[in-house]
Amino acid sequence: PAEEKLLASAGEMSQAPDTIYGMFADADLTFPDAIDAEGKAHPLSQGTFVPCQESPDRVLRKSAYENLYGSFGKFKNTAAALLNAQNKQLKFFAEARKYPSAFDAALFRTNVPTDVYLNLIEAVHQNLDKMHRYVRLRKKLLGVDELHFYDVYTSLIAGADRKIPFNEAKQTVYDALYPLGEDYRAILKEGFDNRWIDVYENEGKRSGAYSAGASVHPYVLMNYTGTLDSQFTLAH
């Protein structure tokens, strides 16, 4: 009990690497606009990056990729120091609680045996030939001489993507959850209608999507961009 009390008291301090990274990446760091094939500027952030990568405009995709990762690259020593601090934090708590490794400690929380995790990685390694075939197909269908990372998110079929307004996405999710019953959907509708969801990207807002419980009701944070992926995130 005394050791656990000491570890608990260090809990907030130990979150410093994650807290500092969040402030750095989501608030302090800014990115140059991405430029499309017509010379038009598009505001670039971690929230708008993926929509830019999904664009059929390869000039825009390349510009967004280089501007985002180029900006992070200017702070590579800071990023490395933050990662190193996080690794030391995980190692410290794993050793303090006598786990064989930080790897074991991370998987213990969800009761996943390490063999299951390693087997998943090995299964991927054994099937990389399928990924290689897919990459060759993507290169062929996009008609490019060389496939880059900024080519992996855009649709293989021209005109397949469309914008999905948030209200339409809510209705689709609501209809799709019909099998779960009206009690479930009533709670969902209450959340939709009463601002439980912080929907759109904003300056200084964390990227990604999260759900957190509260004494009143859950709160959901997302960065909705009108894509099918965003609709899937809402459903998730």
Rosetta silent file (secondary structure, phi, psi, omega in degrees, C-alpha in Angstrom):
SEQUENCE: PAEEKLLASAGEMSQAPDTIYGMFADADLTFPDAIDAEGKAHPLSQGTFVPCQESPDRVLRKSAYENLYGSFGKFKNTAAALLNAQNKQLKFFAEARKYPSAFDAALFRTNVPTDVYLNLIEAVHQNLDKMHRYVRLRKKLLGVDELHFYDVYTSLIAGADRKIPFNEAKQTVYDALYPLGEDYRAILKEGFDNRWIDVYENEGKRSGAYSAGASVHPYVLMNYTGTLDSQFTLAH
SCORE:     score description
SCORE:     0.000 S_00000001
   1 L     0.000  -39.657 -179.337    0.000    0.000    0.000 S_00000001
   2 H   -65.477  -40.058  178.496    2.770    2.481    0.806 S_00000001
   3 H   -65.851  -41.611  179.765    4.449    1.894   -2.550 S_00000001
   4 H   -65.561  -36.004  177.582    1.155    2.295   -4.426 S_00000001
   5 H   -63.333  -41.446  179.396    0.464    5.528   -2.559 S_00000001
   6 H   -65.955  -43.540  179.024    3.852    6.867   -3.620 S_00000001
   7 H   -64.009  -39.660  179.116    3.320    5.819   -7.253 S_00000001
   8 H   -64.469  -38.268 -179.004   -0.149    7.399   -7.264 S_00000001
   9 H   -68.189  -22.172  178.059    1.226   10.671   -5.922 S_00000001
  10 L   -90.848   -1.034 -173.517    3.672   10.750   -8.847 S_00000001
  11 H   -57.661  -50.328 -177.999    0.906   10.085  -11.358 S_00000001
  12 H   -64.550  -41.163  179.084    0.244   13.669  -12.449 S_00000001
  13 H   -63.161  -37.564 -176.640    3.951   14.451  -12.695 S_00000001
  14 H   -69.797  -16.458  179.132    4.566   11.326  -14.778 S_00000001
  15 L   -83.859    3.475 -176.951    2.077   12.535  -17.396 S_00000001
  16 H   -55.537  -44.557 -179.803    4.344   15.491  -18.239 S_00000001
  17 H   -57.728  -44.207 -179.517    5.668   14.042  -21.542 S_00000001
  18 H   -67.557  -41.496  179.820    2.134   13.517  -22.875 S_00000001
  19 H   -63.535  -45.489 -179.368    0.931   16.903  -21.588 S_00000001
  20 H   -64.826  -42.068  178.878    3.888   18.759  -23.095 S_00000001
  21 H   -61.203  -42.366  179.511    3.508   16.961  -26.421 S_00000001
  22 H   -60.049  -44.384  178.580   -0.183   17.894  -26.546 S_00000001
  23 H   -64.625  -39.628 -179.205    0.577   21.564  -25.958 S_00000001
  24 H   -66.896  -52.625 -172.258    3.378   21.465  -28.519 S_00000001
  25 H   -78.514  -33.474 -173.404    1.562   19.607  -31.313 S_00000001
  26 H   -97.824  -19.625 -175.690   -1.981   20.896  -30.835 S_00000001
  27 H  -120.961  -52.357 -173.071   -1.436   24.484  -29.727 S_00000001
  28 H   -80.589  -37.313 -175.007    2.058   25.876  -30.312 S_00000001
  29 L   -79.874  129.711  176.161    3.030   24.178  -33.578 S_00000001
  30 L  -122.411  159.776 -174.621    1.591   25.691  -36.761 S_00000001
  31 L  -125.297  144.271  173.758    1.936   24.564  -40.366 S_00000001
  32 L   -62.629  150.341  177.048    2.288   26.444  -43.682 S_00000001
  33 L   -58.525  146.635  171.888   -0.786   26.296  -45.918 S_00000001
  34 E   -84.708  141.371 -176.317   -0.954   23.411  -48.382 S_00000001
  35 E  -112.882  130.478 -178.921   -1.047   24.564  -52.001 S_00000001
  36 L   -90.053 -176.507 -174.937   -3.118   22.810  -54.671 S_00000001
  37 L   -64.946  -22.285  179.591   -2.498   22.445  -58.413 S_00000001
  38 L   -95.279    5.090  179.193   -4.208   25.764  -59.128 S_00000001
  39 L    84.916    7.702 -179.929   -2.099   27.628  -56.594 S_00000001
  40 L   -81.404  137.998 -179.283   -4.909   27.918  -54.050 S_00000001
  41 E   -87.420  139.926  177.442   -3.916   27.804  -50.376 S_00000001
  42 E  -123.901  122.445  178.325   -5.584   25.371  -47.963 S_00000001
  43 L   -55.110  132.585 -176.057   -5.196   25.847  -44.170 S_00000001
  44 L  -114.984  131.106  175.232   -3.189   22.927  -42.815 S_00000001
  45 L  -149.925  176.740  176.278   -3.480   21.368  -39.371 S_00000001
  46 H   -64.486  -26.923  178.599   -3.474   17.876  -37.921 S_00000001
  47 H   -76.238  -34.326 -178.633   -7.257   17.923  -38.359 S_00000001
  48 H   -92.703   -6.730 -175.699   -7.202   18.919  -42.048 S_00000001
  49 H   -60.613  -50.697 -177.077   -4.191   16.785  -42.963 S_00000001
  50 H   -63.515  -44.714  174.891   -6.085   13.551  -43.715 S_00000001
  51 H   -56.472  -36.444  175.926   -8.755   15.283  -45.866 S_00000001
  52 H   -65.203  -38.710  179.875   -5.880   16.817  -47.856 S_00000001
  53 H   -70.533  -20.538  178.245   -4.330   13.355  -48.229 S_00000001
  54 L   -87.004   -7.972 -176.970   -7.655   12.033  -49.537 S_00000001
  55 L   -65.945  145.254  174.275   -7.829   14.691  -52.250 S_00000001
  56 L   -72.378  -12.314 -179.686   -7.537   13.602  -55.910 S_00000001
  57 L   -81.160  106.152 -175.729   -5.158   16.563  -56.371 S_00000001
  58 H   -68.035  -31.100  177.645   -1.665   15.081  -56.062 S_00000001
  59 H   -62.730  -42.987  178.158   -0.039   18.512  -55.841 S_00000001
  60 H   -64.975  -43.102 -179.326   -2.185   19.293  -52.787 S_00000001
  61 H   -60.646  -46.288 -178.933   -1.449   15.924  -51.205 S_00000001
  62 H   -64.551  -43.153 -179.430    2.305   16.344  -51.630 S_00000001
  63 H   -62.019  -45.194 -179.941    2.255   19.918  -50.338 S_00000001
  64 H   -63.017  -43.693 -179.076    0.256   18.962  -47.238 S_00000001
  65 H   -61.989  -49.331 -177.142    2.527   15.982  -46.507 S_00000001
  66 H   -67.663  -36.830 -178.710    5.757   17.933  -46.867 S_00000001
  67 H   -71.738  -38.412 -179.892    4.506   20.943  -44.904 S_00000001
  68 H   -70.915  -53.131 -176.851    3.192   18.926  -41.973 S_00000001
  69 H   -72.751  -28.537  175.303    6.116   16.527  -41.589 S_00000001
  70 H   -64.711  -38.416  178.679    8.606   19.222  -42.494 S_00000001
  71 H   -67.128  -43.519  175.932    7.307   21.348  -39.614 S_00000001
  72 H   -62.332  -38.016 -177.689    7.580   18.448  -37.172 S_00000001
  73 H   -61.929  -26.979  178.617   11.048   17.719  -38.529 S_00000001
  74 L   -68.391  -16.303 -178.770   12.274   21.148  -37.446 S_00000001
  75 L  -119.025   34.429 -173.398   11.670   20.059  -33.847 S_00000001
  76 H   -63.678  -32.027  179.053   13.070   16.521  -34.094 S_00000001
  77 H   -71.745  -38.483  175.385   15.267   16.920  -31.015 S_00000001
  78 H   -63.525  -44.918  179.910   12.338   18.140  -28.925 S_00000001
  79 H   -62.622  -41.181  179.235   10.197   15.258  -30.196 S_00000001
  80 H   -64.467  -39.268  179.155   12.955   12.761  -29.444 S_00000001
  81 H   -65.726  -39.005  177.859   13.355   14.120  -25.912 S_00000001
  82 H   -65.285  -43.212  179.281    9.607   13.820  -25.291 S_00000001
  83 H   -64.333  -41.085  179.082    9.563   10.249  -26.588 S_00000001
  84 H   -62.794  -40.854  178.573   12.582    9.355  -24.465 S_00000001
  85 H   -64.769  -39.671  178.271   10.880   10.805  -21.362 S_00000001
  86 H   -65.016  -42.022  178.343    7.723    8.795  -22.089 S_00000001
  87 H   -61.018  -42.356  179.550    9.753    5.593  -22.497 S_00000001
  88 H   -65.796  -36.546  177.620   11.500    6.193  -19.152 S_00000001
  89 H   -62.657  -47.171 -179.211    8.136    6.811  -17.468 S_00000001
  90 H   -64.269  -40.694  179.127    6.722    3.520  -18.770 S_00000001
  91 H   -64.450  -42.029 -179.244    9.888    1.641  -17.787 S_00000001
  92 H   -60.624  -49.631 -177.471    9.850    3.120  -14.280 S_00000001
  93 H   -68.970  -33.560  177.182    6.248    2.122  -13.519 S_00000001
  94 H   -64.290  -44.255  179.997    6.707   -1.346  -15.043 S_00000001
  95 H   -69.837  -37.889 -179.382    9.742   -2.016  -12.849 S_00000001
  96 H   -63.145  -33.297 -179.823    8.125   -0.520   -9.747 S_00000001
  97 L   -98.424   10.234  171.277    5.197   -2.931  -10.111 S_00000001
  98 L    63.797   36.307  169.710    7.567   -5.817  -10.978 S_00000001
  99 L   -79.298  154.280  176.864    6.378   -6.524  -14.513 S_00000001
 100 L   -61.794  -31.577 -178.887    8.872   -8.343  -16.760 S_00000001
 101 L  -162.812  168.762  175.097    8.826   -5.331  -19.115 S_00000001
 102 H   -64.766  -30.632  176.252    6.894   -2.215  -20.068 S_00000001
 103 H   -59.712  -49.270  178.220    5.439   -4.310  -22.899 S_00000001
 104 H   -62.393  -40.888 -178.398    3.919   -6.762  -20.398 S_00000001
 105 H   -63.001  -40.949 -178.476    2.647   -3.890  -18.240 S_00000001
 106 H   -65.007  -40.554 -177.374    0.865   -2.231  -21.169 S_00000001
 107 H   -78.866  -23.582 -178.130   -0.944   -5.422  -22.212 S_00000001
 108 H   -61.968  -33.566 -176.687   -1.825   -6.440  -18.643 S_00000001
 109 L   -57.428  -35.859 -178.589   -4.365   -3.599  -18.355 S_00000001
 110 L  -108.056   14.021  175.578   -6.635   -5.239  -20.932 S_00000001
 111 L    57.725   40.485  177.159   -5.679   -8.825  -20.015 S_00000001
 112 L  -101.572  119.351  177.241   -4.091   -9.514  -23.408 S_00000001
 113 L   -62.859  144.976 -179.959   -1.342  -12.172  -23.328 S_00000001
 114 H   -61.233  -31.520 -179.824    1.905  -11.053  -24.951 S_00000001
 115 H   -62.393  -35.423  179.040    1.776  -14.127  -27.213 S_00000001
 116 H   -64.353  -44.578 -179.462   -1.473  -12.878  -28.748 S_00000001
 117 H   -63.752  -47.161 -178.812    0.084   -9.512  -29.568 S_00000001
 118 H   -66.669  -34.510  178.370    3.250  -11.035  -31.005 S_00000001
 119 H   -66.114  -36.528  177.262    1.239  -13.558  -33.007 S_00000001
 120 H   -62.309  -45.172  178.844   -0.734  -10.711  -34.591 S_00000001
 121 H   -62.544  -42.749  179.787    2.502   -9.027  -35.703 S_00000001
 122 H   -64.314  -37.832  177.916    3.842  -12.303  -37.071 S_00000001
 123 H   -62.162  -38.377  176.547    0.614  -12.895  -39.010 S_00000001
 124 H   -64.491  -45.773 -179.708    1.066   -9.487  -40.647 S_00000001
 125 H   -59.843  -38.082 -178.052    4.686  -10.297  -41.520 S_00000001
 126 H   -73.056  -12.119 -177.164    3.631  -13.605  -43.084 S_00000001
 127 L  -121.963   23.986  179.296    1.120  -11.825  -45.324 S_00000001
 128 H   -64.729  -22.575  179.399    3.085   -8.825  -46.527 S_00000001
 129 H   -61.517  -32.370  177.141    2.887  -10.173  -50.076 S_00000001
 130 H   -67.042  -40.498  177.422   -0.807   -9.184  -50.130 S_00000001
 131 H   -63.353  -41.238  179.792    0.117   -5.643  -49.122 S_00000001
 132 H   -63.385  -39.711  177.278    2.767   -5.515  -51.834 S_00000001
 133 H   -63.582  -42.402  179.415    0.217   -6.622  -54.443 S_00000001
 134 H   -63.499  -41.468  179.794   -2.211   -3.957  -53.255 S_00000001
 135 H   -63.834  -40.741  177.176    0.465   -1.259  -53.422 S_00000001
 136 H   -63.504  -39.296  177.633    1.335   -2.281  -56.992 S_00000001
 137 H   -65.146  -42.752  178.680   -2.360   -2.126  -57.895 S_00000001
 138 H   -60.809  -44.216  178.419   -2.716    1.308  -56.291 S_00000001
 139 H   -59.535  -42.484 -179.003    0.279    2.582  -58.229 S_00000001
 140 H   -66.215  -47.520 -176.434   -1.206    1.252  -61.479 S_00000001
 141 H   -69.228  -31.431  177.687   -4.707    2.650  -60.937 S_00000001
 142 H   -79.694  -15.128  178.020   -3.395    6.070  -59.902 S_00000001
 143 L    67.920   38.595 -179.168   -1.166    6.115  -62.953 S_00000001
 144 L  -111.914  149.016  179.215    1.956    7.267  -61.135 S_00000001
 145 L   -74.864  -30.950 -177.516    5.551    6.283  -61.842 S_00000001
 146 L  -139.734  127.620 -178.851    6.425    6.241  -58.153 S_00000001
 147 L   -90.646  127.377  179.034    4.069    5.712  -55.213 S_00000001
 148 L  -112.709  170.108 -179.381    4.659    7.950  -52.206 S_00000001
 149 H   -61.025  -31.634  179.771    3.145    7.990  -48.736 S_00000001
 150 H   -75.362    4.777  176.462    0.930   10.911  -49.777 S_00000001
 151 H  -104.241    0.654 -169.566   -0.669    8.589  -52.364 S_00000001
 152 L   -89.315  -14.091 -176.806   -2.007    5.958  -49.955 S_00000001
 153 L  -101.694  -22.147 -176.030   -5.192    7.674  -48.711 S_00000001
 154 L   -69.851  150.894 -176.924   -6.709    9.036  -51.907 S_00000001
 155 L   -66.468  144.365  176.917   -9.519    7.067  -53.545 S_00000001
 156 L   -78.215  -16.485 -176.779   -8.630    4.631  -56.312 S_00000001
 157 L  -115.888  120.585 -178.199  -11.842    5.524  -58.140 S_00000001
 158 L   -61.803  134.483  176.515  -12.324    9.065  -59.402 S_00000001
 159 L    78.673    7.349 -177.014  -15.427   10.793  -58.051 S_00000001
 160 L   -77.779  -27.295 -177.128  -16.129    8.119  -55.425 S_00000001
 161 L   -84.331  147.949  173.828  -15.750   10.465  -52.467 S_00000001
 162 L  -147.785  157.401  178.433  -18.406   12.920  -51.360 S_00000001
 163 L   -80.620  135.688  179.836  -18.947   15.276  -48.466 S_00000001
 164 L  -114.199  108.717  177.893  -21.331   14.079  -45.755 S_00000001
 165 L   -58.060  151.016 -175.712  -22.928   16.894  -43.703 S_00000001
 166 H   -60.847  -40.031  179.286  -22.867   16.262  -39.967 S_00000001
 167 H   -62.133  -37.603  176.661  -26.663   16.141  -39.682 S_00000001
 168 H   -66.716  -40.692  178.656  -26.769   13.459  -42.374 S_00000001
 169 H   -62.232  -41.993  178.193  -24.046   11.488  -40.591 S_00000001
 170 H   -60.327  -44.039 -178.263  -26.011   11.648  -37.330 S_00000001
 171 H   -65.262  -40.712  179.390  -29.149   10.352  -39.034 S_00000001
 172 H   -62.380  -45.058  179.367  -27.255    7.507  -40.718 S_00000001
 173 H   -63.951  -43.412  179.411  -25.696    6.431  -37.418 S_00000001
 174 H   -59.518  -46.388 -179.367  -29.059    6.710  -35.649 S_00000001
 175 H   -65.889  -39.013 -176.391  -30.777    4.556  -38.298 S_00000001
 176 H   -67.171  -25.188 -177.955  -27.949    1.995  -38.334 S_00000001
 177 L   -91.807   15.362  177.440  -28.263    1.437  -34.582 S_00000001
 178 H   -53.626  -41.185 -178.085  -31.919    0.414  -34.820 S_00000001
 179 H   -61.628  -18.634 -178.674  -31.109   -3.217  -33.855 S_00000001
 180 H   -81.305   -6.768  174.654  -29.859   -2.047  -30.443 S_00000001
 181 L    98.833  160.974 -174.683  -33.337   -0.932  -29.432 S_00000001
 182 H   -72.172  -30.381  177.603  -35.166    2.303  -28.689 S_00000001
 183 H   -61.877  -43.358  179.338  -33.763    2.742  -25.174 S_00000001
 184 H   -63.938  -47.099 -175.939  -30.262    2.826  -26.615 S_00000001
 185 H   -69.290  -25.287  177.452  -31.228    5.174  -29.437 S_00000001
 186 H   -66.441  -39.527  177.011  -33.020    7.516  -27.043 S_00000001
 187 H   -67.213  -41.986  178.291  -29.745    8.097  -25.185 S_00000001
 188 H   -59.628  -45.658 -179.495  -27.942    8.570  -28.496 S_00000001
 189 H   -64.879  -37.575  177.541  -30.512   11.118  -29.653 S_00000001
 190 H   -60.193  -41.890  178.004  -30.263   12.964  -26.341 S_00000001
 191 H   -66.300  -41.874  178.461  -26.531   13.314  -26.905 S_00000001
 192 H   -61.319  -39.888 -172.067  -27.016   14.442  -30.505 S_00000001
 193 H   -88.498   -9.344 -172.640  -29.596   17.065  -29.538 S_00000001
 194 L  -126.391   31.044  169.896  -27.924   18.447  -26.413 S_00000001
 195 L    59.316   39.889  172.687  -24.362   19.289  -27.438 S_00000001
 196 L   -76.406  -14.262 -173.897  -22.619   16.304  -25.906 S_00000001
 197 E  -112.910  124.531  169.806  -20.333   16.354  -28.961 S_00000001
 198 E   -87.964  104.131 -161.829  -17.692   18.977  -29.731 S_00000001
 199 L   -82.319  -53.876 -165.333  -17.907   18.427  -33.487 S_00000001
 200 L  -102.422  159.941  177.214  -15.521   20.560  -35.513 S_00000001
 201 L   -63.798  149.828  178.187  -11.840   21.384  -35.454 S_00000001
 202 L  -148.582  158.965 -179.165  -10.806   24.571  -33.681 S_00000001
 203 L   -61.574  128.912  179.725   -7.561   26.383  -33.001 S_00000001
 204 L    81.634   -1.759 -179.013   -5.655   24.691  -30.180 S_00000001
 205 L   -81.216  143.085 -179.339   -8.047   21.729  -30.116 S_00000001
 206 L   -66.427  142.513  178.544   -6.544   18.277  -29.837 S_00000001
 207 L   -76.837  168.490  178.524   -6.570   16.215  -33.022 S_00000001
 208 L    86.790 -155.271 -178.734   -8.341   12.864  -33.304 S_00000001
 209 L  -148.658  141.170 -174.815  -11.497   11.826  -31.445 S_00000001
 210 E  -147.523  154.518  173.765  -12.152   10.911  -27.813 S_00000001
 211 E  -129.870  132.971 -178.194  -14.964   10.083  -25.444 S_00000001
 212 E  -132.961  135.141  176.976  -14.807   10.802  -21.732 S_00000001
 213 L   -75.076  157.638  177.995  -17.279   10.007  -18.978 S_00000001
 214 L  -149.721  166.157 -178.081  -18.476   12.683  -16.589 S_00000001
 215 L   -67.251  -22.769  179.757  -20.749   12.947  -13.560 S_00000001
 216 L   -90.172  -59.430  178.928  -23.429   14.561  -15.756 S_00000001
 217 L  -166.453  166.952  178.114  -23.108   12.646  -19.052 S_00000001
 218 L   -65.865  152.481  171.504  -20.373   11.574  -21.492 S_00000001
 219 E  -120.434  139.060 -179.517  -18.618   14.173  -23.620 S_00000001
 220 E  -118.674  131.189  175.786  -17.299   13.394  -27.095 S_00000001
 221 E  -113.983  127.470  174.585  -14.544   15.342  -28.822 S_00000001
 222 L  -144.051  172.970  177.996  -14.012   14.912  -32.548 S_00000001
 223 L  -127.274   75.717 -171.707  -12.735   16.825  -35.582 S_00000001
 224 L   -69.030  129.956 -178.203  -15.464   16.172  -38.134 S_00000001
 225 L  -120.237    4.825  176.849  -14.409   16.822  -41.744 S_00000001
 226 L    83.620   12.053  178.570  -17.391   15.515  -43.701 S_00000001
 227 L   -95.944  167.381  175.064  -15.723   12.321  -44.929 S_00000001
 228 H   -62.150  -36.631  177.674  -16.955    8.748  -44.683 S_00000001
 229 H   -61.091  -39.716  177.429  -14.124    8.148  -42.230 S_00000001
 230 H   -63.871  -38.317  177.965  -15.493   10.958  -40.036 S_00000001
 231 H   -64.767  -41.043  176.667  -18.928    9.324  -40.135 S_00000001
 232 H   -61.666  -39.836  178.408  -17.361    6.034  -39.046 S_00000001
 233 H   -62.684  -42.132  176.468  -15.616    7.894  -36.216 S_00000001
 234 H   -59.392  -44.398  179.149  -18.941    9.329  -35.078 S_00000001
 235 H   -63.258  -39.370 -179.221  -20.456    5.837  -35.034 S_00000001
 236 L   -63.893    0.000    0.000  -17.450    4.534  -33.087 S_00000001
